[in-house]
Amino acid sequence: MSLLTLAYPKISEEDYQWIQGFREENDELYHGVMEPHFILVFPVFNQRPETFIEEIKRRAAGHMEINFVLRCAIMDKDAFTPYWHVYLVPDEGYSQIIKLHDNLYSGKLADELRLDLPFIPHIVIANSVEKWTCKELVDQINGLDIQIKGSIMELDVVEYQDEQVETLEKIKLSTP
């Protein structure tokens, strides 16, 4: 069992359907397990849920809702598995997501931060053990000139176990 902090973005129904359709064809790892999301705190194994939730609440306090625009895809090699991933990454909202992520990893979660891996705000939409498959998908998406506007209005503290995700707590971000 692990604890994570996710942000399920608010996007248009049309964009949601496009993402889910793409994931259905190309995301063998996470489609059907998790809704499209930004991951802000990666799996933590050594915290009690109550302690983890309180720390996320404390660190998220004062952070404003984040508006973002996704305009491109990139690929990245998973550090722990043979998989490559295709991410949608934000142009707008990028720095606000980074700052929220970094703040969540201060305090009691500081020792959980992986400094050997860069944090790239993203929504995973595809994966494959074949890097050239992912490269083709990135090129395909980037040829579409997409523009997915959305917002992060709350954080979900979730428990992940046996390919099941359960939200333990929703934490609203401040409104402007």
Tab-separated table of C-alpha atoms in Angstrom:
chain	number	residue	atom	x	y	z
A	1	MET	CA	0.000	0.000	0.000
A	2	SER	CA	1.268	3.449	-0.890
A	3	LEU	CA	0.011	6.993	-0.414
A	4	LEU	CA	0.118	9.584	-3.191
A	5	THR	CA	-1.162	13.056	-3.907
A	6	LEU	CA	-2.857	13.510	-7.274
A	7	ALA	CA	-4.585	16.404	-8.996
A	8	TYR	CA	-7.429	15.360	-11.266
A	9	PRO	CA	-7.692	18.371	-13.568
A	10	LYS	CA	-10.896	20.090	-14.531
A	11	ILE	CA	-10.972	20.069	-18.362
A	12	SER	CA	-13.677	20.204	-21.000
A	13	GLU	CA	-15.663	17.046	-21.728
A	14	GLU	CA	-14.329	17.067	-25.301
A	15	ASP	CA	-10.699	17.165	-24.111
A	16	TYR	CA	-11.402	14.513	-21.477
A	17	GLN	CA	-12.873	12.198	-24.116
A	18	TRP	CA	-9.879	12.766	-26.429
A	19	ILE	CA	-7.417	11.974	-23.625
A	20	GLN	CA	-9.338	8.886	-22.518
A	21	GLY	CA	-9.679	7.625	-26.090
A	22	PHE	CA	-5.949	8.038	-26.618
A	23	ARG	CA	-5.209	6.333	-23.306
A	24	GLU	CA	-7.542	3.449	-24.088
A	25	GLU	CA	-5.477	2.671	-27.193
A	26	ASN	CA	-2.016	3.462	-25.798
A	27	ASP	CA	-1.889	3.363	-21.969
A	28	GLU	CA	-1.702	-0.275	-20.991
A	29	LEU	CA	-0.479	0.496	-17.470
A	30	TYR	CA	-2.876	3.096	-16.076
A	31	HIS	CA	-5.990	3.413	-18.275
A	32	GLY	CA	-8.847	1.944	-16.305
A	33	VAL	CA	-6.875	2.252	-13.062
A	34	MET	CA	-6.664	6.046	-12.658
A	35	GLU	CA	-8.403	8.976	-14.278
A	36	PRO	CA	-6.148	11.494	-16.102
A	37	HIS	CA	-4.106	13.244	-13.421
A	38	PHE	CA	-1.023	15.180	-12.421
A	39	ILE	CA	0.960	13.342	-9.746
A	40	LEU	CA	2.285	15.751	-7.139
A	41	VAL	CA	3.564	13.373	-4.467
A	42	PHE	CA	4.818	10.030	-5.722
A	43	PRO	CA	4.230	6.794	-3.776
A	44	VAL	CA	5.121	7.032	-0.103
A	45	PHE	CA	5.247	3.804	1.873
A	46	ASN	CA	6.363	4.737	5.372
A	47	GLN	CA	3.671	7.190	6.515
A	48	ARG	CA	0.408	6.611	8.324
A	49	PRO	CA	-2.518	7.913	6.251
A	50	GLU	CA	-3.571	10.408	8.940
A	51	THR	CA	-0.061	11.851	9.196
A	52	PHE	CA	0.312	12.034	5.417
A	53	ILE	CA	-3.064	13.762	4.973
A	54	GLU	CA	-2.304	16.355	7.656
A	55	GLU	CA	1.071	17.129	6.089
A	56	ILE	CA	-0.451	17.574	2.618
A	57	LYS	CA	-3.146	19.846	4.083
A	58	ARG	CA	-0.515	21.921	5.883
A	59	ARG	CA	1.719	22.254	2.810
A	60	ALA	CA	-1.145	22.941	0.374
A	61	ALA	CA	-2.618	25.699	2.548
A	62	GLY	CA	-2.399	29.039	0.812
A	63	HIS	CA	-1.738	27.598	-2.647
A	64	MET	CA	-4.063	29.010	-5.272
A	65	GLU	CA	-5.956	27.077	-7.913
A	66	ILE	CA	-3.747	26.553	-10.963
A	67	ASN	CA	-4.833	27.239	-14.518
A	68	PHE	CA	-2.837	25.404	-17.173
A	69	VAL	CA	-2.670	24.794	-20.906
A	70	LEU	CA	-1.314	21.555	-22.379
A	71	ARG	CA	0.134	22.100	-25.845
A	72	CYS	CA	2.714	19.364	-26.333
A	73	ALA	CA	3.757	15.826	-25.579
A	74	ILE	CA	7.150	14.541	-24.509
A	75	MET	CA	8.487	11.084	-23.733
A	76	ASP	CA	10.469	9.884	-20.750
A	77	LYS	CA	12.070	6.612	-19.691
A	78	ASP	CA	10.687	5.108	-16.491
A	79	ALA	CA	13.499	4.858	-13.940
A	80	PHE	CA	12.134	1.658	-12.396
A	81	THR	CA	10.665	-0.404	-15.232
A	82	PRO	CA	11.439	-1.126	-18.898
A	83	TYR	CA	8.634	1.249	-19.952
A	84	TRP	CA	8.767	4.544	-21.769
A	85	HIS	CA	5.943	7.038	-21.117
A	86	VAL	CA	4.266	9.736	-23.193
A	87	TYR	CA	3.285	12.811	-21.207
A	88	LEU	CA	1.151	15.835	-21.939
A	89	VAL	CA	2.990	18.734	-20.316
A	90	PRO	CA	1.737	22.230	-19.562
A	91	ASP	CA	3.149	25.371	-21.123
A	92	GLU	CA	1.094	27.640	-18.914
A	93	GLY	CA	0.853	26.690	-15.253
A	94	TYR	CA	4.149	24.799	-15.338
A	95	SER	CA	5.907	26.885	-12.698
A	96	GLN	CA	2.896	26.938	-10.357
A	97	ILE	CA	2.681	23.127	-10.471
A	98	ILE	CA	6.427	22.853	-9.787
A	99	LYS	CA	6.141	25.213	-6.809
A	100	LEU	CA	3.195	23.268	-5.375
A	101	HIS	CA	5.071	19.967	-5.836
A	102	ASP	CA	8.190	21.365	-4.165
A	103	ASN	CA	6.199	22.748	-1.240
A	104	LEU	CA	4.421	19.420	-0.706
A	105	TYR	CA	7.836	17.770	-0.431
A	106	SER	CA	9.086	20.171	2.224
A	107	GLY	CA	8.613	19.423	5.894
A	108	LYS	CA	7.818	15.828	6.835
A	109	LEU	CA	8.060	14.543	3.250
A	110	ALA	CA	11.457	16.077	2.471
A	111	ASP	CA	13.214	12.717	2.789
A	112	GLU	CA	10.791	11.205	0.261
A	113	LEU	CA	11.829	13.563	-2.557
A	114	ARG	CA	13.824	11.825	-5.279
A	115	LEU	CA	16.559	14.306	-6.133
A	116	ASP	CA	18.002	11.912	-8.711
A	117	LEU	CA	14.872	12.233	-10.890
A	118	PRO	CA	13.630	15.516	-12.341
A	119	PHE	CA	10.017	16.466	-11.684
A	120	ILE	CA	8.146	17.194	-14.912
A	121	PRO	CA	4.494	18.169	-14.421
A	122	HIS	CA	2.550	15.822	-16.677
A	123	ILE	CA	-0.462	13.714	-17.486
A	124	VAL	CA	0.523	10.226	-18.681
A	125	ILE	CA	-1.361	9.258	-21.828
A	126	ALA	CA	0.677	6.366	-23.261
A	127	ASN	CA	3.409	3.885	-22.467
A	128	SER	CA	5.360	1.145	-24.159
A	129	VAL	CA	8.527	-0.873	-23.712
A	130	GLU	CA	9.323	0.196	-27.297
A	131	LYS	CA	10.851	3.690	-27.277
A	132	TRP	CA	10.158	4.233	-30.979
A	133	THR	CA	6.464	3.542	-30.416
A	134	CYS	CA	6.432	6.351	-27.858
A	135	LYS	CA	8.404	8.628	-30.193
A	136	GLU	CA	5.821	8.061	-32.942
A	137	LEU	CA	2.989	8.873	-30.508
A	138	VAL	CA	4.743	12.069	-29.381
A	139	ASP	CA	5.204	13.132	-33.006
A	140	GLN	CA	1.559	12.316	-33.752
A	141	ILE	CA	0.278	14.393	-30.816
A	142	ASN	CA	2.630	17.296	-31.477
A	143	GLY	CA	1.468	17.347	-35.087
A	144	LEU	CA	-2.097	17.998	-33.908
A	145	ASP	CA	-1.406	21.440	-32.430
A	146	ILE	CA	-3.443	20.586	-29.320
A	147	GLN	CA	-4.494	23.124	-26.728
A	148	ILE	CA	-6.100	21.626	-23.642
A	149	LYS	CA	-7.067	24.245	-21.088
A	150	GLY	CA	-7.830	23.248	-17.548
A	151	SER	CA	-7.408	23.921	-13.888
A	152	ILE	CA	-6.258	22.201	-10.742
A	153	MET	CA	-8.766	23.097	-8.057
A	154	GLU	CA	-8.106	20.403	-5.475
A	155	LEU	CA	-5.702	17.680	-4.487
A	156	ASP	CA	-6.667	14.075	-3.860
A	157	VAL	CA	-4.749	12.151	-1.242
A	158	VAL	CA	-5.079	8.571	-2.417
A	159	GLU	CA	-4.187	5.083	-1.323
A	160	TYR	CA	-2.908	2.805	-4.089
A	161	GLN	CA	-2.943	-0.936	-3.587
A	162	ASP	CA	-3.395	-3.904	-5.920
A	163	GLU	CA	-4.028	-1.588	-8.910
A	164	GLN	CA	-6.872	0.087	-7.010
A	165	VAL	CA	-7.000	3.791	-6.179
A	166	GLU	CA	-9.068	5.084	-3.284
A	167	THR	CA	-9.355	8.772	-2.443
A	168	LEU	CA	-8.870	9.273	1.289
A	169	GLU	CA	-9.210	13.056	1.332
A	170	LYS	CA	-9.864	15.944	-1.062
A	171	ILE	CA	-8.044	19.184	-0.309
A	172	LYS	CA	-9.321	22.325	-2.004
A	173	LEU	CA	-6.817	24.889	-3.206
A	174	SER	CA	-7.519	28.565	-2.509
A	175	THR	CA	-9.565	30.513	-5.011
A	176	PRO	CA	-8.326	33.864	-6.300
